[in-house]
Amino acid sequence: MVGLYPGTFDPITFGHIDIVMRASRIFSKIVVVIADNPNKKNLFSIEERLDFAKECLKDYPNVEVIKHKGLVIDAVEITQASAIIRGLRALSDFEYEFQMAFTNRQLNDKIDTVFLMTSARYTNLSSSMVKQLSQFGGNVDKYVSPIVAEALKKKFE
């Protein structure tokens, strides 16, 4: 069974990796989809985000990382995924994710969404928080991999 884990991953954090690690024990294959959404102003290019994700997830043999521009439901069909994986940190995430799950289900009634709660230590972790912390000179080493931490430093120099 193939699980699709979509997101902008700008940048990928240990919280994202935690979700992938746990999902990789449930699904035979995980496809991490780096979304190219022109409506979002990303700090890193899609190629940079793709490279970060591939490097951070290289130790998971059943994980593939791709980029995709367009609807998640189209990526589901391209990859032949049977479920969309979404990580939840707090109750506030659930409302948005719940709406997205129903929208995706209306677009393709054969697709399910699987929600995984992040580990407790990542409950307050977000890519936005990591970028803001790095922007003001904070140490992000406990939130992102060394390659991402270094790239963040360079972006904000």
Tab-separated table of C-alpha atoms in Angstrom, residues 5 8 40 43 52 73 81 89 92 100 105 118-120 131 142 152 156:
chain	number	residue	atom	x	y	z
A	5	TYR	CA	2.771	12.631	2.202
A	8	THR	CA	5.703	22.424	0.941
A	40	LYS	CA	2.931	30.420	-1.372
A	43	LEU	CA	12.066	30.721	1.349
A	52	PHE	CA	16.849	18.659	1.480
A	73	ILE	CA	-5.323	14.453	-5.760
A	81	ALA	CA	-1.310	6.028	-3.713
A	89	ARG	CA	0.436	18.714	15.928
A	92	SER	CA	-5.911	23.667	15.547
A	100	MET	CA	-8.880	19.161	3.094
A	105	ARG	CA	-12.581	12.700	-0.883
A	118	THR	CA	3.463	14.022	15.736
A	119	SER	CA	5.635	12.972	18.639
A	120	ALA	CA	5.135	15.179	21.702
A	131	LYS	CA	12.527	30.145	9.622
A	142	LYS	CA	17.391	20.602	17.407
A	152	LEU	CA	18.997	28.663	6.709
A	156	PHE	CA	19.696	34.983	6.466
